[in-house]
Short mmCIF file of C-alpha atoms in Angstrom, two decimals:
data_model
loop_
_atom_site.label_atom_id
_atom_site.label_comp_id
_atom_site.label_asym_id
_atom_site.label_seq_id
_atom_site.Cartn_x
_atom_site.Cartn_y
_atom_site.Cartn_z
CA MET C 1354 -73.24 158.06 -95.06
CA SER C 1355 -71.44 161.13 -96.12
CA GLU C 1356 -67.79 161.85 -95.05
CA THR C 1357 -67.10 164.75 -92.61
CA PRO C 1358 -64.86 167.29 -93.79
CA LEU C 1359 -62.07 166.38 -91.71
CA ILE C 1360 -62.07 162.74 -92.78
CA SER C 1361 -62.58 163.89 -96.41
CA HIS C 1362 -59.39 166.27 -96.34
CA ARG C 1363 -57.29 163.36 -94.64
CA ILE C 1364 -58.52 160.82 -97.04
CA ARG C 1365 -57.74 163.15 -100.08
CA ARG C 1366 -54.48 163.95 -98.93
CA LEU C 1367 -53.29 160.30 -98.34
CA MET C 1368 -54.75 159.66 -101.88
CA ARG C 1369 -52.65 162.56 -103.20
CA GLN C 1370 -49.66 161.19 -101.48
CA ALA C 1371 -50.43 157.47 -102.80
CA ALA C 1372 -50.51 158.69 -106.52
CA GLU C 1373 -47.28 160.44 -106.07
CA ALA C 1374 -45.85 157.40 -104.71
CA MET C 1375 -47.07 155.53 -107.79
CA ALA C 1376 -45.63 157.94 -110.17
CA ARG C 1377 -42.48 157.78 -108.53
CA GLY C 1378 -42.49 153.98 -108.88
CA GLU C 1379 -42.81 153.36 -104.96
CA PHE C 1380 -45.69 150.75 -105.18
CA MET C 1381 -45.22 149.62 -101.58
CA VAL C 1382 -45.39 153.12 -100.27
CA ALA C 1383 -48.36 153.59 -102.35
CA ARG C 1384 -50.09 150.36 -101.21
CA ASP C 1385 -49.62 151.33 -97.52
CA LEU C 1386 -50.94 155.02 -98.15
CA ALA C 1387 -54.00 153.48 -99.95
CA ARG C 1388 -54.60 150.76 -97.29
CA ARG C 1389 -54.82 153.59 -94.83
CA VAL C 1390 -57.61 155.03 -97.06
CA THR C 1391 -59.57 151.88 -97.38
CA ASP C 1392 -59.20 151.33 -93.59
CA GLY C 1393 -60.49 154.84 -92.69
CA ALA C 1394 -63.05 155.23 -95.55
CA PRO C 1395 -64.11 151.89 -96.93
CA GLU C 1396 -66.83 153.65 -98.72
CA PHE C 1397 -64.53 155.57 -101.01
CA VAL C 1398 -64.17 153.27 -104.12
CA ASP C 1399 -61.17 155.25 -105.36
CA GLY C 1400 -59.23 154.05 -102.45
CA TRP C 1401 -59.77 150.59 -103.34
CA MET C 1402 -58.84 151.32 -106.70
CA MET C 1403 -55.53 152.98 -105.78
CA LEU C 1404 -54.79 149.96 -103.42
CA THR C 1405 -55.49 147.36 -106.08
CA GLU C 1406 -53.45 149.26 -108.61
CA ALA C 1407 -50.41 149.26 -106.42
CA LEU C 1408 -50.85 145.46 -105.83
CA ALA C 1409 -50.96 144.97 -109.46
CA GLU C 1410 -47.77 146.83 -110.10
CA MET C 1411 -46.07 144.86 -107.32
CA GLY C 1412 -47.24 141.58 -108.99
CA GLU C 1413 -49.40 140.60 -105.75
CA TYR C 1414 -52.20 139.20 -107.98
CA GLN C 1415 -54.01 136.87 -105.33
CA SER C 1416 -53.66 139.54 -102.63
CA GLY C 1417 -55.14 141.87 -105.21
CA ILE C 1418 -58.23 139.82 -106.12
CA ASP C 1419 -58.83 139.03 -102.48
CA THR C 1420 -58.81 142.78 -101.93
CA ILE C 1421 -60.82 143.65 -104.98
CA GLU C 1422 -63.66 140.99 -104.22
CA HIS C 1423 -63.92 142.20 -100.66
CA ALA C 1424 -64.27 145.91 -102.23
CA ILE C 1425 -67.12 144.35 -104.50
CA THR C 1426 -69.05 142.85 -101.46
CA LEU C 1427 -69.00 146.61 -99.88
CA HIS C 1428 -69.81 148.17 -103.29
CA PRO C 1429 -71.95 145.92 -105.30
CA GLY C 1430 -72.36 146.87 -109.08
CA ALA C 1431 -69.32 149.27 -108.83
CA VAL C 1432 -68.24 149.19 -112.54
CA ALA C 1433 -64.51 150.14 -111.80
CA LEU C 1434 -64.06 147.45 -109.30
CA GLU C 1435 -65.53 144.92 -111.65
CA VAL C 1436 -63.30 146.05 -114.50
CA GLN C 1437 -60.40 145.88 -112.12
CA LYS C 1438 -60.89 142.47 -111.24
CA CYS C 1439 -60.34 141.60 -114.74
CA LYS C 1440 -56.59 142.60 -114.60
CA PHE C 1441 -56.14 140.21 -111.51
CA LEU C 1442 -57.83 137.31 -113.09
CA MET C 1443 -55.30 137.81 -116.10
CA GLY C 1444 -52.47 138.17 -113.86
CA LEU C 1445 -53.59 134.74 -112.25
CA ALA C 1446 -53.78 133.11 -115.54
CA ARG C 1447 -57.38 132.84 -115.09
CA ARG C 1448 -58.17 133.72 -118.71
CA ASP C 1449 -61.45 131.96 -119.10
CA ASP C 1450 -62.78 133.75 -115.98
CA CYS C 1451 -61.66 137.02 -117.03
CA LEU C 1452 -63.37 136.24 -120.51
CA ALA C 1453 -66.44 135.60 -118.48
CA GLN C 1454 -66.09 138.58 -116.36
CA VAL C 1455 -65.81 140.86 -119.43
CA ARG C 1456 -68.87 139.11 -121.14
CA ALA C 1457 -70.95 139.78 -118.04
CA LEU C 1458 -69.88 143.52 -118.01
CA GLN C 1459 -70.68 143.93 -121.75
CA GLN C 1460 -74.46 143.51 -120.57
CA ARG C 1461 -74.20 146.63 -118.52
CA GLN C 1462 -75.59 149.85 -119.57
CA ASP C 1463 -73.55 152.13 -117.31
CA LEU C 1464 -70.11 151.62 -118.89
CA ASP C 1465 -67.89 154.83 -119.26
CA PRO C 1466 -65.17 155.08 -121.70
CA TRP C 1467 -62.31 154.22 -119.18
CA ALA C 1468 -64.40 150.80 -118.51
CA LEU C 1469 -64.98 150.32 -122.16
CA ASP C 1470 -61.30 151.00 -122.99
CA MET C 1471 -59.97 148.36 -120.40
CA MET C 1472 -62.53 145.80 -121.50
CA GLY C 1473 -61.31 146.07 -125.22
CA LEU C 1474 -57.83 145.65 -124.06
CA PHE C 1475 -58.69 142.29 -122.18
CA LEU C 1476 -60.54 141.04 -124.88
CA SER C 1477 -57.68 141.95 -127.31
CA MET C 1478 -55.39 140.10 -124.89
CA LEU C 1479 -57.74 137.10 -124.95
CA ASP C 1480 -57.69 137.02 -128.78
CA GLN C 1481 -61.37 138.03 -128.86
CA VAL C 1482 -60.68 140.59 -131.47
CA SER C 1483 -64.38 140.62 -133.05
CA GLU C 1484 -65.69 141.34 -129.67
CA ALA C 1485 -62.98 143.77 -128.88
CA ALA C 1486 -63.79 145.70 -132.26
CA VAL C 1487 -67.28 146.19 -131.12
CA ILE C 1488 -66.03 147.73 -128.02
CA TYR C 1489 -63.79 149.93 -129.88
CA GLU C 1490 -66.50 150.97 -132.28
CA GLN C 1491 -68.73 152.18 -129.21
CA LEU C 1492 -65.68 154.19 -127.95
CA SER C 1493 -65.13 155.79 -131.01
CA GLU C 1494 -68.60 156.99 -131.27
CA LEU C 1495 -68.50 158.07 -127.61
CA GLU C 1496 -65.29 159.95 -128.01
CA PRO C 1497 -64.77 160.71 -131.56
CA ASP C 1498 -61.88 163.06 -130.98
CA ASN C 1499 -59.68 160.63 -129.07
CA PRO C 1500 -56.98 159.20 -131.30
CA GLU C 1501 -56.32 156.23 -129.24
CA ASN C 1502 -59.74 154.88 -129.80
CA HIS C 1503 -59.34 155.26 -133.71
CA VAL C 1504 -56.00 153.36 -133.53
CA ASN C 1505 -57.11 150.47 -131.17
CA LEU C 1506 -59.96 149.99 -133.61
CA GLY C 1507 -57.78 150.12 -136.62
CA MET C 1508 -55.49 147.36 -134.97
CA ALA C 1509 -58.58 145.29 -134.50
CA ARG C 1510 -59.80 145.70 -138.18
CA MET C 1511 -56.31 144.85 -139.21
CA ALA C 1512 -56.30 141.60 -137.16
CA LEU C 1513 -59.71 140.71 -138.76
CA GLY C 1514 -58.13 141.21 -142.21
CA ASP C 1515 -60.09 144.40 -142.94
CA LEU C 1516 -57.01 146.58 -144.01
CA GLU C 1517 -58.76 149.27 -145.68
CA GLN C 1518 -61.01 150.26 -142.72
CA ALA C 1519 -57.99 149.89 -140.54
CA ARG C 1520 -56.15 152.28 -142.79
CA GLN C 1521 -58.99 154.75 -142.49
CA HIS C 1522 -59.08 154.64 -138.76
CA ALA C 1523 -55.35 155.15 -138.41
CA GLU C 1524 -55.72 158.31 -140.60
CA ARG C 1525 -58.78 159.61 -138.78
CA ALA C 1526 -56.21 159.49 -135.79
CA LEU C 1527 -53.81 161.44 -137.63
CA GLU C 1528 -56.31 164.01 -138.46
CA ILE C 1529 -56.89 164.35 -134.70
CA ALA C 1530 -53.36 164.11 -133.68
CA PRO C 1531 -50.65 164.69 -136.37
CA GLY C 1532 -47.64 162.77 -135.73
CA PHE C 1533 -49.46 160.43 -133.42
CA ALA C 1534 -46.95 157.62 -133.22
CA ARG C 1535 -49.32 154.65 -132.69
CA ALA C 1536 -51.07 155.74 -135.83
CA LEU C 1537 -47.99 156.26 -138.06
CA ALA C 1538 -46.74 152.76 -136.87
CA LEU C 1539 -50.04 151.02 -137.81
CA ILE C 1540 -50.13 152.52 -141.29
CA ALA C 1541 -46.47 151.63 -141.87
CA ASN C 1542 -47.50 147.91 -141.00
CA LEU C 1543 -50.76 148.07 -142.99
CA ARG C 1544 -48.96 148.20 -146.24
CA THR C 1545 -45.91 147.85 -148.33
CA ALA C 1546 -44.49 151.29 -148.73
CA THR C 1547 -43.75 152.74 -152.09
CA GLU C 1548 -42.37 155.88 -153.78
CA GLU C 1549 -46.03 156.96 -154.22
CA ASP C 1550 -47.34 155.82 -151.05
CA ASN C 1551 -45.23 156.38 -147.92
CA SER C 1552 -45.14 158.12 -144.66
CA LEU C 1553 -41.40 158.77 -144.52
CA GLU C 1554 -41.82 162.61 -144.16
CA SER C 1555 -44.44 162.36 -141.51
CA LEU C 1556 -42.21 159.61 -139.48
CA GLN C 1557 -39.01 161.94 -139.85
CA ALA C 1558 -41.00 164.93 -138.40
CA ALA C 1559 -42.34 162.82 -135.69
CA LEU C 1560 -39.04 161.51 -134.61
CA LEU C 1561 -37.74 165.06 -134.41
CA SER C 1562 -40.42 165.99 -131.98
CA VAL C 1563 -40.74 162.84 -129.95
CA ARG C 1564 -41.77 162.90 -126.33
CA SER C 1565 -41.11 159.71 -124.89
CA LEU C 1566 -38.91 156.56 -125.34
CA PRO C 1567 -41.89 154.09 -126.16
CA GLU C 1568 -42.78 156.73 -129.04
CA ARG C 1569 -39.09 156.90 -130.19
CA ILE C 1570 -39.18 153.07 -130.44
CA ALA C 1571 -42.56 152.72 -132.07
CA LEU C 1572 -41.68 155.53 -134.81
CA GLY C 1573 -38.25 154.00 -135.14
CA TYR C 1574 -39.49 150.54 -136.14
CA ALA C 1575 -42.09 151.94 -138.42
CA HIS C 1576 -39.36 154.32 -140.01
CA GLY C 1577 -37.06 151.45 -140.48
CA LYS C 1578 -39.76 149.22 -141.96
CA GLU C 1579 -40.62 151.80 -144.56
CA LEU C 1580 -37.07 152.29 -145.66
CA ASP C 1581 -36.94 148.63 -146.10
CA ASP C 1582 -40.03 148.50 -148.18
CA LEU C 1583 -38.24 151.17 -150.59
CA GLY C 1584 -35.03 149.28 -150.94
CA ARG C 1585 -33.10 151.67 -148.86
CA TRP C 1586 -31.54 148.92 -146.82
CA ASP C 1587 -28.51 150.59 -145.23
CA GLU C 1588 -30.63 153.36 -143.88
CA ALA C 1589 -33.25 150.83 -142.71
CA PHE C 1590 -30.71 148.77 -140.80
CA CYS C 1591 -29.46 151.55 -138.88
CA GLU C 1592 -32.84 152.93 -137.87
CA LEU C 1593 -34.00 149.42 -136.93
CA ARG C 1594 -30.74 149.23 -135.03
CA ASP C 1595 -31.24 152.29 -133.16
CA ALA C 1596 -34.87 151.59 -132.42
CA GLY C 1597 -33.66 148.01 -131.18
CA LEU C 1598 -31.31 149.55 -128.78
CA ALA C 1599 -33.76 151.94 -127.44
CA LYS C 1600 -36.16 149.18 -126.72
CA ARG C 1601 -33.44 147.31 -125.12
CA GLN C 1602 -33.07 150.07 -122.48
CA ILE C 1603 -36.52 149.07 -121.08
CA ALA C 1604 -36.46 145.55 -122.09
CA PRO C 1605 -33.33 143.64 -120.94
CA TYR C 1606 -32.58 140.20 -122.37
CA ASP C 1607 -30.04 137.37 -120.82
CA GLN C 1608 -29.17 134.93 -123.41
CA THR C 1609 -27.36 132.95 -120.71
CA ARG C 1610 -30.55 132.39 -118.91
CA ILE C 1611 -32.09 130.83 -122.16
CA ASP C 1612 -28.93 128.58 -122.59
CA GLN C 1613 -29.16 127.47 -119.17
CA VAL C 1614 -32.81 126.53 -119.56
CA VAL C 1615 -32.12 124.57 -122.79
CA ASP C 1616 -29.13 122.79 -120.93
CA ALA C 1617 -31.70 121.97 -118.11
CA VAL C 1618 -34.42 120.71 -120.49
CA MET C 1619 -32.01 118.57 -122.41
CA GLU C 1620 -30.76 116.98 -119.21
CA GLN C 1621 -34.17 116.30 -117.61
CA HIS C 1622 -36.26 115.38 -120.66
CA ASP C 1623 -34.48 112.53 -122.14
CA ALA C 1624 -36.06 109.83 -124.24
CA GLU C 1625 -37.54 107.93 -121.40
CA PHE C 1626 -39.01 110.95 -119.65
CA CYS C 1627 -40.60 112.12 -123.31
CA THR C 1628 -42.12 108.74 -124.08
CA GLY C 1629 -43.77 107.99 -120.90
CA TYR C 1630 -47.21 108.18 -122.59
CA ALA C 1631 -49.28 106.13 -120.12
CA ASP C 1632 -49.27 108.49 -117.33
CA GLY C 1633 -50.67 111.40 -119.49
CA CYS C 1634 -53.92 112.96 -120.42
CA ALA C 1635 -55.99 110.86 -122.81
CA SER C 1636 -57.23 113.87 -124.86
CA ASP C 1637 -56.03 114.39 -128.55
CA ARG C 1638 -57.76 117.91 -129.05
CA PRO C 1639 -54.73 120.15 -129.07
CA VAL C 1640 -52.30 120.74 -132.03
CA PHE C 1641 -49.04 122.32 -130.74
CA ILE C 1642 -47.43 124.47 -133.53
CA PHE C 1643 -44.28 125.84 -132.83
CA GLY C 1644 -40.91 127.05 -134.18
CA MET C 1645 -39.25 130.48 -134.27
CA PRO C 1646 -41.61 133.70 -134.69
CA ARG C 1647 -41.94 134.67 -138.35
CA SER C 1648 -41.19 131.01 -139.60
CA GLY C 1649 -44.85 130.49 -141.02
CA THR C 1650 -46.68 129.23 -137.74
CA THR C 1651 -49.64 131.54 -138.28
CA LEU C 1652 -50.00 130.18 -141.93
CA VAL C 1653 -50.01 126.77 -140.71
CA GLU C 1654 -52.42 127.61 -138.05
CA ARG C 1655 -54.66 129.33 -140.75
CA ILE C 1656 -54.62 126.07 -142.73
CA LEU C 1657 -55.58 124.06 -139.84
CA GLY C 1658 -58.12 126.52 -138.69
CA ALA C 1659 -59.89 126.20 -142.19
CA HIS C 1660 -60.88 122.79 -141.24
CA GLU C 1661 -64.49 122.56 -139.86
CA ASP C 1662 -63.35 120.25 -136.89
CA VAL C 1663 -60.48 122.90 -135.85
CA VAL C 1664 -60.49 125.87 -133.67
CA PRO C 1665 -57.57 128.19 -134.12
CA GLY C 1666 -56.50 129.05 -130.75
CA GLY C 1667 -53.73 131.63 -131.36
CA GLU C 1668 -50.71 132.01 -129.21
CA LEU C 1669 -52.08 130.66 -125.93
CA ARG C 1670 -49.91 131.10 -122.90
CA ASP C 1671 -51.77 128.50 -120.67
CA PHE C 1672 -49.40 125.49 -120.96
CA MET C 1673 -46.61 127.59 -119.78
CA ASP C 1674 -48.77 129.13 -117.15
CA SER C 1675 -50.26 125.73 -116.06
CA VAL C 1676 -46.58 124.83 -115.46
CA ASN C 1677 -45.93 127.71 -113.62
CA LEU C 1678 -48.60 127.65 -111.38
CA ALA C 1679 -48.30 123.77 -110.53
CA ILE C 1680 -44.70 124.43 -109.25
CA GLY C 1681 -45.89 127.66 -107.26
CA ARG C 1682 -44.40 130.17 -109.73
CA SER C 1683 -46.07 133.38 -110.94
CA PRO C 1684 -47.89 132.96 -114.54
CA GLY C 1685 -46.47 134.77 -117.23
CA GLN C 1686 -42.90 133.98 -117.15
CA LEU C 1687 -40.60 131.43 -118.77
CA LEU C 1688 -39.10 128.91 -116.34
CA ASP C 1689 -35.52 128.95 -115.28
CA ALA C 1690 -33.32 126.02 -115.11
CA THR C 1691 -34.53 125.42 -111.46
CA GLY C 1692 -38.25 125.40 -112.50
CA VAL C 1693 -37.26 122.86 -115.29
CA VAL C 1694 -35.94 120.64 -112.65
CA GLU C 1695 -39.17 121.14 -110.33
CA SER C 1696 -41.59 120.72 -113.22
CA ALA C 1697 -40.20 117.38 -114.36
CA ALA C 1698 -41.67 116.00 -111.30
CA LEU C 1699 -45.27 117.12 -112.05
CA ASP C 1700 -47.92 114.63 -112.48
CA PRO C 1701 -48.40 114.53 -116.32
CA ALA C 1702 -52.11 113.83 -116.45
CA ARG C 1703 -53.02 116.49 -113.96
CA LEU C 1704 -50.81 118.90 -116.03
CA GLY C 1705 -52.55 118.03 -119.19
CA GLU C 1706 -56.12 118.34 -117.41
CA ARG C 1707 -55.14 121.75 -115.95
CA TYR C 1708 -54.22 123.01 -119.56
CA LEU C 1709 -57.41 121.73 -121.00
CA GLU C 1710 -59.74 123.36 -118.44
CA SER C 1711 -57.68 126.65 -118.51
CA VAL C 1712 -58.56 127.16 -122.35
CA SER C 1713 -61.97 125.54 -122.53
CA ALA C 1714 -64.03 128.96 -122.63
CA ARG C 1715 -62.04 130.25 -125.61
CA VAL C 1716 -61.78 126.84 -127.74
CA GLY C 1717 -64.58 124.88 -126.60
CA HIS C 1718 -64.94 121.48 -125.38
CA GLN C 1719 -65.66 119.31 -128.48
CA LYS C 1720 -63.39 120.39 -131.53
CA ARG C 1721 -59.71 120.24 -132.16
CA PHE C 1722 -57.74 123.23 -131.36
CA THR C 1723 -54.43 124.69 -132.42
CA ASP C 1724 -52.01 126.46 -129.83
CA LYS C 1725 -49.20 128.35 -131.77
CA LEU C 1726 -47.12 129.81 -128.80
CA PRO C 1727 -43.68 129.80 -130.28
CA LEU C 1728 -41.99 129.43 -127.04
CA ASN C 1729 -43.71 125.93 -126.45
CA PHE C 1730 -40.60 124.56 -128.27
CA LEU C 1731 -38.90 124.61 -124.79
CA TYR C 1732 -41.92 122.73 -123.32
CA LEU C 1733 -42.23 119.95 -125.70
CA GLY C 1734 -41.06 117.30 -123.08
CA LEU C 1735 -43.73 118.24 -120.72
CA ILE C 1736 -46.25 118.41 -123.46
CA ALA C 1737 -45.58 114.88 -124.77
CA ARG C 1738 -45.95 113.33 -121.31
CA ALA C 1739 -49.06 115.61 -120.41
CA LEU C 1740 -50.77 115.22 -123.81
CA PRO C 1741 -49.21 112.39 -125.60
CA HIS C 1742 -51.84 112.29 -128.31
CA ALA C 1743 -51.67 115.83 -129.16
CA GLY C 1744 -50.46 116.88 -132.64
CA LEU C 1745 -46.80 118.44 -132.50
CA VAL C 1746 -45.97 120.64 -135.53
CA HIS C 1747 -42.77 122.22 -135.91
CA VAL C 1748 -42.45 124.88 -138.66
CA LYS C 1749 -38.92 125.70 -140.13
CA ARG C 1750 -37.75 128.27 -142.35
CA ASN C 1751 -34.43 129.78 -143.60
CA PRO C 1752 -32.30 131.02 -140.95
CA MET C 1753 -31.41 134.33 -142.55
CA ASP C 1754 -35.06 134.89 -143.18
CA ILE C 1755 -36.14 134.20 -139.76
CA ILE C 1756 -33.45 136.21 -137.97
CA PHE C 1757 -34.03 139.56 -140.09
CA SER C 1758 -37.71 139.15 -140.01
CA ASN C 1759 -37.60 139.05 -136.20
CA PHE C 1760 -35.17 141.80 -136.10
CA LYS C 1761 -37.47 144.10 -138.02
CA ILE C 1762 -40.60 143.56 -135.75
CA LEU C 1763 -41.24 145.44 -132.68
CA PHE C 1764 -42.50 142.27 -130.55
CA ALA C 1765 -43.52 142.08 -127.15
CA ASP C 1766 -41.98 140.61 -123.85
CA LEU C 1767 -41.71 137.12 -124.82
CA ASN C 1768 -39.43 137.91 -127.70
CA ALA C 1769 -37.03 140.31 -126.11
CA TYR C 1770 -33.90 138.65 -127.99
CA SER C 1771 -35.18 140.37 -131.10
CA TYR C 1772 -33.95 143.78 -130.30
CA THR C 1773 -30.47 143.32 -131.60
CA VAL C 1774 -29.36 140.91 -134.54
CA ARG C 1775 -26.69 139.33 -132.36
CA ASP C 1776 -29.15 138.38 -129.73
CA THR C 1777 -31.55 137.03 -132.41
CA ALA C 1778 -28.82 134.91 -133.94
CA THR C 1779 -27.77 133.66 -130.56
CA TYR C 1780 -31.34 132.74 -129.56
CA TYR C 1781 -31.76 130.95 -132.98
CA VAL C 1782 -28.68 128.72 -132.15
CA ALA C 1783 -30.43 127.94 -128.96
CA TYR C 1784 -33.79 126.94 -130.68
CA GLU C 1785 -31.98 124.87 -132.99
CA ARG C 1786 -30.10 122.97 -130.30
CA GLN C 1787 -33.20 122.37 -128.69
CA MET C 1788 -35.06 121.21 -131.68
CA GLN C 1789 -32.26 118.88 -132.48
CA HIS C 1790 -32.57 117.45 -129.12
CA TRP C 1791 -36.38 116.52 -129.40
CA GLU C 1792 -35.76 114.88 -132.64
CA ARG C 1793 -33.19 112.68 -131.18
CA VAL C 1794 -35.33 111.68 -127.99
CA MET C 1795 -38.88 111.77 -129.90
CA PRO C 1796 -38.11 110.49 -133.39
CA GLY C 1797 -41.12 110.53 -135.54
CA ARG C 1798 -43.24 112.03 -132.81
CA ILE C 1799 -42.91 115.67 -134.37
CA HIS C 1800 -44.29 116.66 -137.75
CA THR C 1801 -41.86 119.20 -139.47
CA ILE C 1802 -43.00 121.65 -142.07
CA VAL C 1803 -40.40 123.67 -144.24
CA TYR C 1804 -42.04 126.86 -145.04
CA GLU C 1805 -40.49 127.40 -148.44
CA GLU C 1806 -41.88 123.72 -149.31
CA LEU C 1807 -45.22 124.64 -148.07
CA VAL C 1808 -45.49 127.51 -150.37
CA SER C 1809 -44.00 125.98 -153.46
CA ASP C 1810 -45.95 122.58 -152.90
CA THR C 1811 -48.84 123.39 -150.94
CA GLU C 1812 -51.35 120.71 -151.41
CA SER C 1813 -48.85 118.00 -150.64
CA ASN C 1814 -47.71 119.58 -147.36
CA VAL C 1815 -51.21 120.29 -146.30
CA ARG C 1816 -52.18 116.53 -146.94
CA ASP C 1817 -49.46 115.38 -144.87
CA LEU C 1818 -50.15 117.84 -142.17
CA LEU C 1819 -53.78 116.78 -141.97
CA SER C 1820 -52.79 113.14 -141.83
CA HIS C 1821 -50.35 113.80 -138.95
CA CYS C 1822 -53.15 115.57 -137.16
CA GLY C 1823 -55.66 112.73 -137.91
CA LEU C 1824 -57.93 114.89 -139.79
CA SER C 1825 -59.76 114.20 -142.88
CA TRP C 1826 -59.00 116.27 -146.17
CA GLN C 1827 -61.15 119.24 -146.79
CA ASP C 1828 -60.53 121.52 -149.86
CA GLN C 1829 -60.91 124.73 -147.75
CA CYS C 1830 -57.64 123.88 -145.94
CA LEU C 1831 -55.84 125.12 -149.52
CA GLN C 1832 -57.63 128.69 -148.89
CA PRO C 1833 -56.51 129.69 -145.56
CA HIS C 1834 -56.91 133.37 -146.57
CA ARG C 1835 -60.62 133.09 -146.51
CA GLY C 1836 -60.76 132.03 -142.86
CA ARG C 1837 -62.41 134.00 -140.55
CA ALA C 1838 -60.21 133.83 -137.48
CA ALA C 1839 -58.29 137.08 -136.50
CA VAL C 1840 -54.60 137.17 -136.65
CA THR C 1841 -53.11 138.90 -133.77
CA THR C 1842 -49.53 138.44 -134.32
CA ALA C 1843 -47.08 140.33 -136.73
CA SER C 1844 -48.51 138.11 -139.66
CA ALA C 1845 -51.79 139.96 -139.80
CA VAL C 1846 -51.09 141.65 -143.17
CA GLN C 1847 -49.36 138.67 -144.72
CA VAL C 1848 -51.87 135.86 -144.15
#
């Protein structure tokens, strides 16, 4: 049934007002306006999209998924609504359900560029990079003059180890849009700059005409990286410092909160707590690899992932989110001190089972698998209780190398400490304090690998690692660079 002109005019006015409220960041206002649209014209799909977008911005993921599922019953087969549902599944940490939803959508023939772009994003977030690359290939063919498509495909190719094709796509993006920040940043991260092969002039020109703070940040880190490659260290430091301070404007960091979490963990997770193995889940499938970012955790995962009985899981947030959901917290956030106390009372077996259920679609049900989220070093007491037979592998590296490596990288939300040297160093001290606690209360439980020793005496260290994990010796573990798994962290070029 078509809308009457009067209703159509009113609905469009409400939609315009809702869009303006969204642009101002007034998400509750936008939600209320969009709800008036869906109440008055439930047949208008865009109204449901606006309403759920406002709910997503508010972090109202359960309300959002209830709303989107109701909308789908009214509009069965509406691609936009089916894609939007993925956003709420991710927000609720239902990652396997999100993956199933995206894979179902891949079978459809009526996907527009927006839908494909969102599907590629979700697949990338779920570390399904090979599938994401296929999506971005389709997009680059559908919209060959969209530079975003070429950069997204280039990033997927980099994660898959195809650095030459990654660079070709970045250069194609620059042909379409000279000075495009994401393309320049990708090229900077694809190779070590030399006097003969660098992008300094392009980066400097782009910085002079930058249009947004995110562009300024991406270009600044890329410029700093190239200056560092060229040995112009004073200039590199200043550029990275300024880019980090710019990032700090939109990504605040509170070291006091981290210190309080460490204090609470050390108080709650004593030796008695951590060795209460009898109550945990019996599975020995997970191998948790942890340490500071840039310490060598990716290399260790690739070594284990080369074993025929191991699936490399990447940086899974599922244990952290299993804890959050079990104590009624929103997923995606590090526990605060109160959450540490609350989580200490969780049923360990159920927590372990919840975690295994949450990752099953991505790592399967049979083989061992790795989980290398660096932040898991804060959760080792809960992991030891919930999964007492899991492998625990700590990767250490020279502190100066770690601190400067962290400072040089434009990390995402979970590593917000890294935008200044002082915060990075202070965070490192908290990490060391936490790890010393685990060694005291769980002596012999954690297998420690020193990165420098792994590089200088690889075979001996790999044998010890496989033995700790209960895995047989396989020669291919000495050739992790030949592995087929994607690397979606900052280590993609190095491994």
